[in-house]
Each structure stands twice: as structure tokens, then as C-alpha cells.
Short mmCIF file of C-alpha atoms and ligand atoms in Angstrom, two decimals:
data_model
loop_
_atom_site.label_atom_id
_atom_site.label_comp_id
_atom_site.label_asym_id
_atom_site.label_seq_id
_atom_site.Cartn_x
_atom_site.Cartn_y
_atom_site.Cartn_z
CA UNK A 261 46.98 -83.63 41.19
CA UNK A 262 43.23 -82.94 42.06
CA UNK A 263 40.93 -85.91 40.02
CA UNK A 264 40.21 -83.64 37.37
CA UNK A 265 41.13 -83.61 33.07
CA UNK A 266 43.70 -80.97 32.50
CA UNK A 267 44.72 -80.47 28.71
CA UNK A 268 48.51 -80.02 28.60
CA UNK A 269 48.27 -78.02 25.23
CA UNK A 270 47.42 -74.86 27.85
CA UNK A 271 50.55 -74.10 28.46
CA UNK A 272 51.98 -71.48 25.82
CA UNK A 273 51.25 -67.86 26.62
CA UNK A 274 49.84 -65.19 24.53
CA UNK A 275 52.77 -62.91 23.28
CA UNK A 276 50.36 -60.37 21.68
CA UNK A 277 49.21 -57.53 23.74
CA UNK A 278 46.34 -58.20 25.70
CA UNK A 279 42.26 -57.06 24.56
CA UNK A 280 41.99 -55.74 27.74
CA UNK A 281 44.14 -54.46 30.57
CA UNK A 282 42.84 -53.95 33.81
CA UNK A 283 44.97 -51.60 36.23
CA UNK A 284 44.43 -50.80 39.89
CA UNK A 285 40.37 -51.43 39.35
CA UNK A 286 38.58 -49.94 42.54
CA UNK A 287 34.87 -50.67 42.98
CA UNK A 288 33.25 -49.57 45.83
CA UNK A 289 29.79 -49.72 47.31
CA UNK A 290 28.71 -46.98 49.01
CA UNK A 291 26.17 -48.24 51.53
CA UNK A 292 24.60 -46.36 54.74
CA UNK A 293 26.73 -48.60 56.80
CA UNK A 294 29.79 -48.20 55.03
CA UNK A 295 32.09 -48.41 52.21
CA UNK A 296 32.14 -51.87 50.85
CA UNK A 297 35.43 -52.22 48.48
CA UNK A 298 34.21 -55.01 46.43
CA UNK A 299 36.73 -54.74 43.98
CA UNK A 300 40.34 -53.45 45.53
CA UNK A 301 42.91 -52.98 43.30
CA UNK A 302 42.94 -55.51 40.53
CA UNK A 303 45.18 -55.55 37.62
CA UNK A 304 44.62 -58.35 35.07
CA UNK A 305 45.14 -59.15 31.62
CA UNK A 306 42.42 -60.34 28.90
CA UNK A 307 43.79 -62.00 25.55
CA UNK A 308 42.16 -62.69 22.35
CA UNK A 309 41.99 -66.76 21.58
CA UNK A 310 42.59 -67.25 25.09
CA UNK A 311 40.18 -68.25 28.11
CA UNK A 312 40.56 -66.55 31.13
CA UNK A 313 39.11 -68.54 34.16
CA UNK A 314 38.69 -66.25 37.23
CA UNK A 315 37.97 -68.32 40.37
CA UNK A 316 37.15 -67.63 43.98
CA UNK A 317 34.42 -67.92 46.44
CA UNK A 318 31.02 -66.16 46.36
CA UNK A 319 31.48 -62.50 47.53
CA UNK A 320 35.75 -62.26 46.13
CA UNK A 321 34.54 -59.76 43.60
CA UNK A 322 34.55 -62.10 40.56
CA UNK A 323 31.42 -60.65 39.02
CA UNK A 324 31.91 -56.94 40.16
CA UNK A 325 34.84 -56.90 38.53
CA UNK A 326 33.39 -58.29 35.04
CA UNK A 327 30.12 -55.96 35.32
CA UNK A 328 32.90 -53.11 35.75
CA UNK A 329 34.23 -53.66 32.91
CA UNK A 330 30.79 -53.28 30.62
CA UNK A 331 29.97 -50.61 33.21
CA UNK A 332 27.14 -52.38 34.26
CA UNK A 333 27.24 -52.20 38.21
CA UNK A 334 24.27 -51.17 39.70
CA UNK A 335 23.91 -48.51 42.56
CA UNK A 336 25.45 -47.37 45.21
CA UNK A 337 28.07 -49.04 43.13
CA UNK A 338 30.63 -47.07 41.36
CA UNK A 339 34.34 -47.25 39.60
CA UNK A 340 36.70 -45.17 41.88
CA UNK A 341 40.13 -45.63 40.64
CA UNK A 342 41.75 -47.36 37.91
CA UNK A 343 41.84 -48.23 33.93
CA UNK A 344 40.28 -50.54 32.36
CA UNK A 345 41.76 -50.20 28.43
CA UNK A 346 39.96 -52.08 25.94
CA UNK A 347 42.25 -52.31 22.43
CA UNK A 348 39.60 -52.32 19.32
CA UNK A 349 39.74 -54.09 16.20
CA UNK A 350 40.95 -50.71 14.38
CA UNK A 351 43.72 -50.29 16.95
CA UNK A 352 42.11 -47.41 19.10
CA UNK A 353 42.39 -47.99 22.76
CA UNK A 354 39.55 -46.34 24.65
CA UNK A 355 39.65 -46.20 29.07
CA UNK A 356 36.20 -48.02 29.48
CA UNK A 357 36.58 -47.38 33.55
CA UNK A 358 36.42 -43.30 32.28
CA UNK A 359 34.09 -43.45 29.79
CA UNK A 360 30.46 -41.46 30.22
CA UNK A 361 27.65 -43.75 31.27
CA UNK A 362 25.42 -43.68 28.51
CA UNK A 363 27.67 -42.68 25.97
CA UNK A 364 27.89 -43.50 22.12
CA UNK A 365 31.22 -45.26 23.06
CA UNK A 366 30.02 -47.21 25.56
CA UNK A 367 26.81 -48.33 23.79
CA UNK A 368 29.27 -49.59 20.65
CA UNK A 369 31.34 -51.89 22.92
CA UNK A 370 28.66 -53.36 24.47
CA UNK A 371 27.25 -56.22 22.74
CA UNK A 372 29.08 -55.72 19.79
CA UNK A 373 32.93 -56.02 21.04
CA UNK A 374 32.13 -57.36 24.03
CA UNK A 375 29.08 -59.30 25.11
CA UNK A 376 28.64 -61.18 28.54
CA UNK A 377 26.30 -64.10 29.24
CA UNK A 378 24.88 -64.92 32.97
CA UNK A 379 24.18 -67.69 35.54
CA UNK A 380 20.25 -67.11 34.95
CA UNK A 381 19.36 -66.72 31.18
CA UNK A 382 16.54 -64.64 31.83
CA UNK A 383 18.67 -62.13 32.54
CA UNK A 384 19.74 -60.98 29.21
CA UNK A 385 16.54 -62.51 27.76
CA UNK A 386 13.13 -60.69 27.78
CA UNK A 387 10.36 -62.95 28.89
CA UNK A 388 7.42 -61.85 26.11
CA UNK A 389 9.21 -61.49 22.82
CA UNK A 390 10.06 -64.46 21.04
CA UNK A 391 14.03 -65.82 20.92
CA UNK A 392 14.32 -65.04 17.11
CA UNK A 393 13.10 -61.34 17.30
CA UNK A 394 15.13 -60.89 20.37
CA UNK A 395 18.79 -61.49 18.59
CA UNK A 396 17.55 -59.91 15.34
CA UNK A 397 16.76 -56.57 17.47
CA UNK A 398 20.55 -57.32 19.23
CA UNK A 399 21.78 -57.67 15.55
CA UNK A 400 19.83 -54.55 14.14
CA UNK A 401 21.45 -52.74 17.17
CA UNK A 402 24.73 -52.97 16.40
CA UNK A 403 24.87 -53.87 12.41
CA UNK A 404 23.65 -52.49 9.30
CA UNK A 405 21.57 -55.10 7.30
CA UNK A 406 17.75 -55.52 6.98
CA UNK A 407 15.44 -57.21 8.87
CA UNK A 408 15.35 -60.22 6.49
CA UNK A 409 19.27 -60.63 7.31
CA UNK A 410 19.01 -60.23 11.07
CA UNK A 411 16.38 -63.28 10.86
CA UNK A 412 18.63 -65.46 8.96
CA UNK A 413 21.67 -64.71 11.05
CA UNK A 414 19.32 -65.31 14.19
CA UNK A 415 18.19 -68.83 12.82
CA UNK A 416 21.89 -69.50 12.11
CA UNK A 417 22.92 -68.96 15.17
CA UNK A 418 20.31 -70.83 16.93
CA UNK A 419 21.68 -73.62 14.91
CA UNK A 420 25.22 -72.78 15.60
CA UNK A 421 24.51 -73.40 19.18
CA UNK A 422 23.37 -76.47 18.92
CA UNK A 423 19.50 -75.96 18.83
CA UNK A 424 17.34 -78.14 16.85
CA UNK A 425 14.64 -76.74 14.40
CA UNK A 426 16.23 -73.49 14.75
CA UNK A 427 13.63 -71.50 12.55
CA UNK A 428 10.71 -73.42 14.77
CA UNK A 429 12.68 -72.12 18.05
CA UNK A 430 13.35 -68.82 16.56
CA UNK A 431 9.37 -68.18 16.90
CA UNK A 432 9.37 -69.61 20.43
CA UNK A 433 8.94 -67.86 23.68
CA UNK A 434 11.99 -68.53 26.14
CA UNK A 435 9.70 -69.95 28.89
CA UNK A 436 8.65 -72.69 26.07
CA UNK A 437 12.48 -74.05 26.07
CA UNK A 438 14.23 -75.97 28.65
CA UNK A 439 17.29 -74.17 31.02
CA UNK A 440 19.49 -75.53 28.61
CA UNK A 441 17.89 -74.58 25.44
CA UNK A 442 17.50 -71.17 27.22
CA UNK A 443 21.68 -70.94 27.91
CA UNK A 444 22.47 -71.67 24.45
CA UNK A 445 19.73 -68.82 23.07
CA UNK A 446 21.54 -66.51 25.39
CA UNK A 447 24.78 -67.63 23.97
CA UNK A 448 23.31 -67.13 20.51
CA UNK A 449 22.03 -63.89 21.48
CA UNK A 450 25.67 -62.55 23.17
CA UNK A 451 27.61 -64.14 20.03
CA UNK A 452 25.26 -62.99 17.19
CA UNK A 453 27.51 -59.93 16.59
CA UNK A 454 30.95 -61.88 17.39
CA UNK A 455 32.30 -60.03 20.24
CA UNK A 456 36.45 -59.74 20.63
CA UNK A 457 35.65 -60.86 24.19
CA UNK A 458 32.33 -62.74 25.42
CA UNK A 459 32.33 -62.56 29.44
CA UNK A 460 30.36 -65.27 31.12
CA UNK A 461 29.84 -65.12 34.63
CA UNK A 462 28.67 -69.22 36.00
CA UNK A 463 27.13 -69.49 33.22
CA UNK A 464 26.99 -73.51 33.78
CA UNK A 465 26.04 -73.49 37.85
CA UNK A 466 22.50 -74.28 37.25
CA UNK A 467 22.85 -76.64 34.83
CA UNK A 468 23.06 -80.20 35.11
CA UNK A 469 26.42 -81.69 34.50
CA UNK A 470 26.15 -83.10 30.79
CA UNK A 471 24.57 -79.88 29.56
CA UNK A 472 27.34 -77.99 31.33
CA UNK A 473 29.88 -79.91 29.09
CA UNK A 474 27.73 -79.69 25.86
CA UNK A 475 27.70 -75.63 26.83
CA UNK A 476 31.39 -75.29 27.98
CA UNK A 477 32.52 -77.29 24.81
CA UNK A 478 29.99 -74.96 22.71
CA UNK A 479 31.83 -71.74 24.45
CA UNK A 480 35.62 -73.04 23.66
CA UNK A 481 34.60 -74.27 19.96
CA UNK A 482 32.78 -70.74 19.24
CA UNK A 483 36.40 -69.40 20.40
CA UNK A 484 38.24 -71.06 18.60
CA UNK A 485 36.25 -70.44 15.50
CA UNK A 486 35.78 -66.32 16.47
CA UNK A 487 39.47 -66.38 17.37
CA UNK A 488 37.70 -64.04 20.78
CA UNK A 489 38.91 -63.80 23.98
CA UNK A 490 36.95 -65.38 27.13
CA UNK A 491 36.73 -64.82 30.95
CA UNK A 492 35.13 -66.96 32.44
CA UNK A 493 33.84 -66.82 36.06
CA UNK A 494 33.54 -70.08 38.53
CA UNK A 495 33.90 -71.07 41.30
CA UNK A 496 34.14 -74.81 40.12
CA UNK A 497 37.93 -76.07 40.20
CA UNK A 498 36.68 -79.33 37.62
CA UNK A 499 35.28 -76.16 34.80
CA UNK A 500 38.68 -73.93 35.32
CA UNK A 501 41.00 -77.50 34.69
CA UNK A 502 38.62 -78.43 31.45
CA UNK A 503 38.72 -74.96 29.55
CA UNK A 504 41.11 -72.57 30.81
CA UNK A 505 44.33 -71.39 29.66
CA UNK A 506 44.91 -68.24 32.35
CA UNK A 507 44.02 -68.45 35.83
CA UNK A 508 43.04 -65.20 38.30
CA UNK A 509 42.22 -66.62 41.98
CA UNK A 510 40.69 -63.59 43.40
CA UNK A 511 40.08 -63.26 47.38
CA UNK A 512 38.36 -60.16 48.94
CA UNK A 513 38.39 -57.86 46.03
CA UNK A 514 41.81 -58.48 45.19
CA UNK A 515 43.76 -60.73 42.52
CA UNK A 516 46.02 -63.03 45.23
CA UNK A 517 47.86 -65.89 42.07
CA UNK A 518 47.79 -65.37 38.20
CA UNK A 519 49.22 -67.17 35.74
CA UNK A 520 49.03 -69.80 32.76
CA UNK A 521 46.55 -73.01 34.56
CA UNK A 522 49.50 -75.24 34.54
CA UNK A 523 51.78 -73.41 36.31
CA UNK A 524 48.59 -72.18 38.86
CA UNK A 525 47.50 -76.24 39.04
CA UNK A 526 51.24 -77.71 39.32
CA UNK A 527 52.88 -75.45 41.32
CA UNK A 528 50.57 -72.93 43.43
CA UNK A 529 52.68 -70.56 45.50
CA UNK A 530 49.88 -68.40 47.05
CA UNK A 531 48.06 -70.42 50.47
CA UNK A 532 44.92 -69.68 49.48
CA UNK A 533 45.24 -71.55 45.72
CA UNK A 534 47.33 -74.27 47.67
CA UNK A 535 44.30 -74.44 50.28
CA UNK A 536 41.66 -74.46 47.21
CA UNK A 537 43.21 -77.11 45.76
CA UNK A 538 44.03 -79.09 48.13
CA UNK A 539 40.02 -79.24 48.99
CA UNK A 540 39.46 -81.33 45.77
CA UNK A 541 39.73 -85.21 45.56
CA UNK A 542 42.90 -87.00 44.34
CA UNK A 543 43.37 -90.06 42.59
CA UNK A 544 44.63 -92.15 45.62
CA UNK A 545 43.96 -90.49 48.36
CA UNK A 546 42.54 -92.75 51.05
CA UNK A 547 38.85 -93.72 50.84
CA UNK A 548 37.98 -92.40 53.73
CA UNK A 549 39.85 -89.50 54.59
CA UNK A 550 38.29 -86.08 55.40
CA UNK A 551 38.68 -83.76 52.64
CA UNK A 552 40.81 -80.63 53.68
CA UNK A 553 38.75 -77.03 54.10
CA UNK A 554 39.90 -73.45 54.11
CA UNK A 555 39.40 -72.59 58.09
CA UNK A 556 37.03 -69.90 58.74
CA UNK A 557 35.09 -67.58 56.73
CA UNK A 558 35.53 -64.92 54.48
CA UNK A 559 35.31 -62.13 57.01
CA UNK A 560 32.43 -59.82 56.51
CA UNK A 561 33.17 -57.05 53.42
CA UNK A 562 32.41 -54.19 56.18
CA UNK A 563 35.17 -56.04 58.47
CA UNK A 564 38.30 -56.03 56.54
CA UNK A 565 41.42 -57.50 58.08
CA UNK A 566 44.46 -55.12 58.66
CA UNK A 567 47.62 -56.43 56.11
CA UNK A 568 46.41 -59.26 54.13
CA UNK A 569 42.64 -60.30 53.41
CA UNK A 570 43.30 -63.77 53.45
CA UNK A 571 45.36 -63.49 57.18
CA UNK A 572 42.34 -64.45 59.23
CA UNK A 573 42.22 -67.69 57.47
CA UNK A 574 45.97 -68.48 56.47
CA UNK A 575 48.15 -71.16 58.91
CA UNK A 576 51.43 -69.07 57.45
CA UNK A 577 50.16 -65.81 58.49
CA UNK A 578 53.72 -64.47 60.36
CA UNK A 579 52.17 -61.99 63.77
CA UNK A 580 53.85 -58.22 62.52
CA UNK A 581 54.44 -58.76 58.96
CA UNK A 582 51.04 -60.28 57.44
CA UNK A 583 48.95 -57.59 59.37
CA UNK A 584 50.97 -54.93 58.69
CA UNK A 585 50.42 -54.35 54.88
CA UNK A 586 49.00 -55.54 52.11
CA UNK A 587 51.21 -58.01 49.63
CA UNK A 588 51.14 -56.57 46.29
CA UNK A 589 50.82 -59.03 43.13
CA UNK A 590 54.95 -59.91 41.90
CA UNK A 591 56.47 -62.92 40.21
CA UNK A 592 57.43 -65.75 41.91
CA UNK A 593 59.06 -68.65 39.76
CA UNK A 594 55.91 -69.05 37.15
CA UNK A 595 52.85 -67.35 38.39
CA UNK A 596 52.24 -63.42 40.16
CA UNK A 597 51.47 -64.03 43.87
CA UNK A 598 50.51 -61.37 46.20
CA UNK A 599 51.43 -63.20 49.46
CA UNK A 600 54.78 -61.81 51.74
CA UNK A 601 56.34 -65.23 51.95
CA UNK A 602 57.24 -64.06 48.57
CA UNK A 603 58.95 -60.92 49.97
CA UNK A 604 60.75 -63.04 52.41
CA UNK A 605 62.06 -64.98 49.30
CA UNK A 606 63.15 -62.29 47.58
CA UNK A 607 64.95 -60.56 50.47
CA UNK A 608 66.75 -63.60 51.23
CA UNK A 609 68.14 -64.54 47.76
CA UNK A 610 69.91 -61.20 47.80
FE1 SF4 B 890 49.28 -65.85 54.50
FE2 SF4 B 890 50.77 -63.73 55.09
FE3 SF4 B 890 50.81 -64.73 52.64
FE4 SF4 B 890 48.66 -63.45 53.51
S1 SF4 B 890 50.67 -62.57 53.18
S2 SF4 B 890 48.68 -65.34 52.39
S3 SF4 B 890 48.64 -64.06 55.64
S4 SF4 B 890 51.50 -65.74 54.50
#
């Protein structure tokens, strides 16, 4: 068990059907030396109440995948296959992955049902208008009230993030607060119109460790409290034990283990979770021992291996199986595992 808090209260699942559904998501970049498939084929499920952690190395696809679903990836970047169904508060379900870029549709969900924080705050906030006028605009956007409202709500939320003298900060310029200050105005600013789902992509990796707990806390209390789903990308093993209650490991574009975090933390059945977690401490392990690491390097997104991504890097690969084709994602005992050691298991309980 890797030296890390894991609450065991994570381990019913949702039974209501999920805020989003993501099938057979395709991003590609189309680049002038090739066709980099960022995101290959992902299917996934979003629920309301319910963090979704989704963990990998730099360059799996992680963020792709999020910015596809707000239809926010930038050129030579495009969707080329798949659904991405978001279900609304009225019922509707509307096929983000086909909707027009631009359109009325689009403009709704965004920010209002479904708002997404980043790594670097001043990325979502504008360097020369001051914090307050900056979530009143978002709230003016997307709401009817007056002007007078959308300040009070924007002081209130300042102060619902934790920020003190909210109506003095309100009137201050983001470079005048600290990163942390700046994390929880951009938190204030995604929340202010209490999206069903709030994406946040590292939104803790710069910080230091203390404010990352004050912020993670602040994420899984607003939650609670907004009853909205999360995902949450990382790369950090410690963040995905403390908050989540789904797990998606994605490798190379691709979803490789999903399922609830206990099952995913207790019982891994996919070599590349097993490898990731074996690569954290453990309460007594010897003092000196070497740390295990993944072998290798994710091989270069123009350089895809034949069969499965991970095979380049796996000590199970099996020579005429594992480069043949690529494992598709299917149960196996608690979690879905796209690895054919699984097939093998299933062929020989027949
Ligand atoms: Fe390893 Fe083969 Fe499973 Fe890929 S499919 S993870 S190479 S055993």
C-alpha cells in the first residue's frame, strides 16, 4: 500500500447515469510531419457528486481529452471520431464532440454547466481588469441579474473560497495576489455560475504543498455542497489517493485501467498502474532500497508502437500477441483493463 491517506468511504459507485459519456473520443493533430493521435479512442464516464481523477504521464492525452470536451483544442487540433454526450439539468442530451464551434449551444455549456480551471491561473484570468469585475462579467454572461447582483455574488464567492477581505480583493488586480490567492479567484471565477461539472487540469502542480491541500479540500467541499461532478487531472499518485472516487490511468491517448480508486489502488490488473504504483514509497519498505521505475520512455507520439502502446515498456509484453493488436478496455474482476493478459484469462476460464 503506497505511503499515502486513502479514505475508505470511496468505494460505492454512482448508480445514476453518468453527466457525461465519452465514446471512442479521437483527437488528432494534424502536423506537417504527421498525424499525432493525441487522444485514441477513449470512452469514459463523468458522474455528478463524484470526482474523477485521470492520471498518467505528461504527453498520455490527459488534458486533450478534457479541452475536447469544452471544445477548446487549439489548431491543427481537431475531434475526428466519437461522442462526447453531455446530459443537462432539463434532461436534454446534446453530442458536444458534434456541436458547431461557436455555436449558441456551445457558448451555454461553457462556463455555465461546465467550467474548467488550469495549472497557471492566468490562464482563465485577464491580467488588467480587476478579480471582482472579471467574475461579475462571467456571471452577467451566463445569468440574468444586474450588475449590483453579479458584484455581490462575486464578493461571495471570493469569500467562499477562502479569501480574506473579499470586497478589498474584489477591486484588486490578479498580479497584486499571491499564486494561491490567484488559484482560488480562478476557482471563484469557474464556480460563480455552479457548473454540473468543474474540470481542473493540475490545478495544484505549482503550488506549494499546504496550499495544495487548502485548494484540493476547497474543490471536494464546493462538491459536496454543488452536489457537481469533478475530473480532475494529475499526475500526482498522493492527490488521486486524497480526493478521488473514480480512477482513468490513461497511456498514449488511450484509457489502459478504470474503475472505483479502491479497487484501481488494491488490486491493479493493468502493468502500467501496477508499475505506477509500485514507483511510490511504502510504509516498510527498506530504507535504502531503490525505488522501482517504469523502463524506458514514452515513445515519441509520431512513433507509435504496433499492438499495444505500453509494449515497448511492459516486462509481460508476450512476442506475437502484444504487437499484434491493440487490447480493448473489458472487465476484469473490479476494474476495465485494456491489457491481453486479460484475453488470455478469459479464454482460459472457458
Ligand atoms: Fe503488456 Fe501486452 Fe498487456 Fe500491453 S497488452 S500491457 S504489452 S501484457
Amino acid at each position: 500500500m503506497p505511503l499515502i491517506h486513502m479514505p475508505i468511504d470511496t468505494i460505492s459507485k454512482s448508480t445514476n447515469p453518468p453527466l457525461v459519456e465519452i465514446r471512442g473520443l479521437r483527437t488528432h493533430f494534424f502536423t506537417d510531419d504527421g498525424v499525432v493521435k493525441a487522444v485514441e479512442g477513449v470512452n469514459l464516464d463523468v458522474h455528478a457528486n463524484r470526482t474523477l481523477c485521470i492520471l498518467g504521464e505528461s504527453g498520455c492525452g490527459k488534458s486533450i481529452m478534457a479541452r475536447s470536451i469544452l471544445r477548446i483544442v487549439d489548431s491543427p487540433g481537431r475531434i475526428v471520431e466519437g461522442s462526447i454526450t453531455y446530459r443537462a439539468a432539463n434532461g436534454r442530451s446534446v453530442d458536444l464532440a458534434k456541436a458547431r464551434p461557436g455555436s449558441r449551444m456551445l457558448r451555454e455549456v461553457r462556463g455555465q454547466d461546465i467550467a474548467m480551471i488550469f495549472q497557471e491561473p492566468m490562464s482563465s484570468l485577464g491580467p488588467i481588469t480587476k478579480i471582482g469585475q472579471q467574475i461579475s462579467e462571467t456571471l452577467l454572461l451566463h445569468r440574468k441579474i444586474s450588475k449590483t447582483e453579479a458584484k455581490e455574488i462575486a464578493i461571495e464567492m471570493l469569500h467562499k473560497v477562502g479569501i480574506p477581505k473579499p470586497a478589498e480583493r474584489a477591486e484588486a488586480y490578479p498580479f497584486e495576489l499571491s499564486g494561491g490567492m490567484r488559484q482560488r479567484a480562478m476557482i471563484a471565477m469557474a464556480l460563480s455560475c455552479e457548473p454540473r461539472l468543474l474540470i481542473a487540469d493540475e490545478p495544484t502542480t505549482a503550488l506549494d504543498v499546504t496550499t495544495q491541500a487548502q485548494i484540493l479540500d476547497l474543490i471536494a467541499e464546493l462538491k459536496d455542497e454543488l452536489e457537481m461532478g469533478v475530473m480532475l487531472i494529475t499526475h500526482d499518485l498522493g492527490v488521486v489517493a486524497e480526493v478521488a472516487e473514480d480512477v482513468a490511468v490513461m497511456y498514449m491517448g488511450r484509457v489502459v485501467e478504470a474503475g472505483d480508486v479502491y479497487s484501481i489502488f488494491e488490486n491493479p490488473q493493468h502493468p502500467y498502474t501496477r508499475a505506477l504504483l509500485e514507483s511510490v514509497p511504502r510504509i516498510g519498505a527498506e530504507r535504502r532500497a531503490r525505488l522501482p521505475a517504469i523502463r524506458g520512455m514514452v515513445p515519441h507520439p509520431l512513433a507509435r508502437p504496433s499492438g499495444c502502446p505500453f509494449r515497448t515498456r511492459c516486462d509481460q509484453a508476450m512476442p506475437g500477441v502484444c504487437d499484434k493488436s491493440v487490447p480493448e478496455l473489458q472487465q476484469a474482476g473490479e476494474t476495465q483493463v485494456a491489457c491481453h493478459l486479460h484475453d488470455m484469462e478469459a479464454t482460459d476460464g472457458r
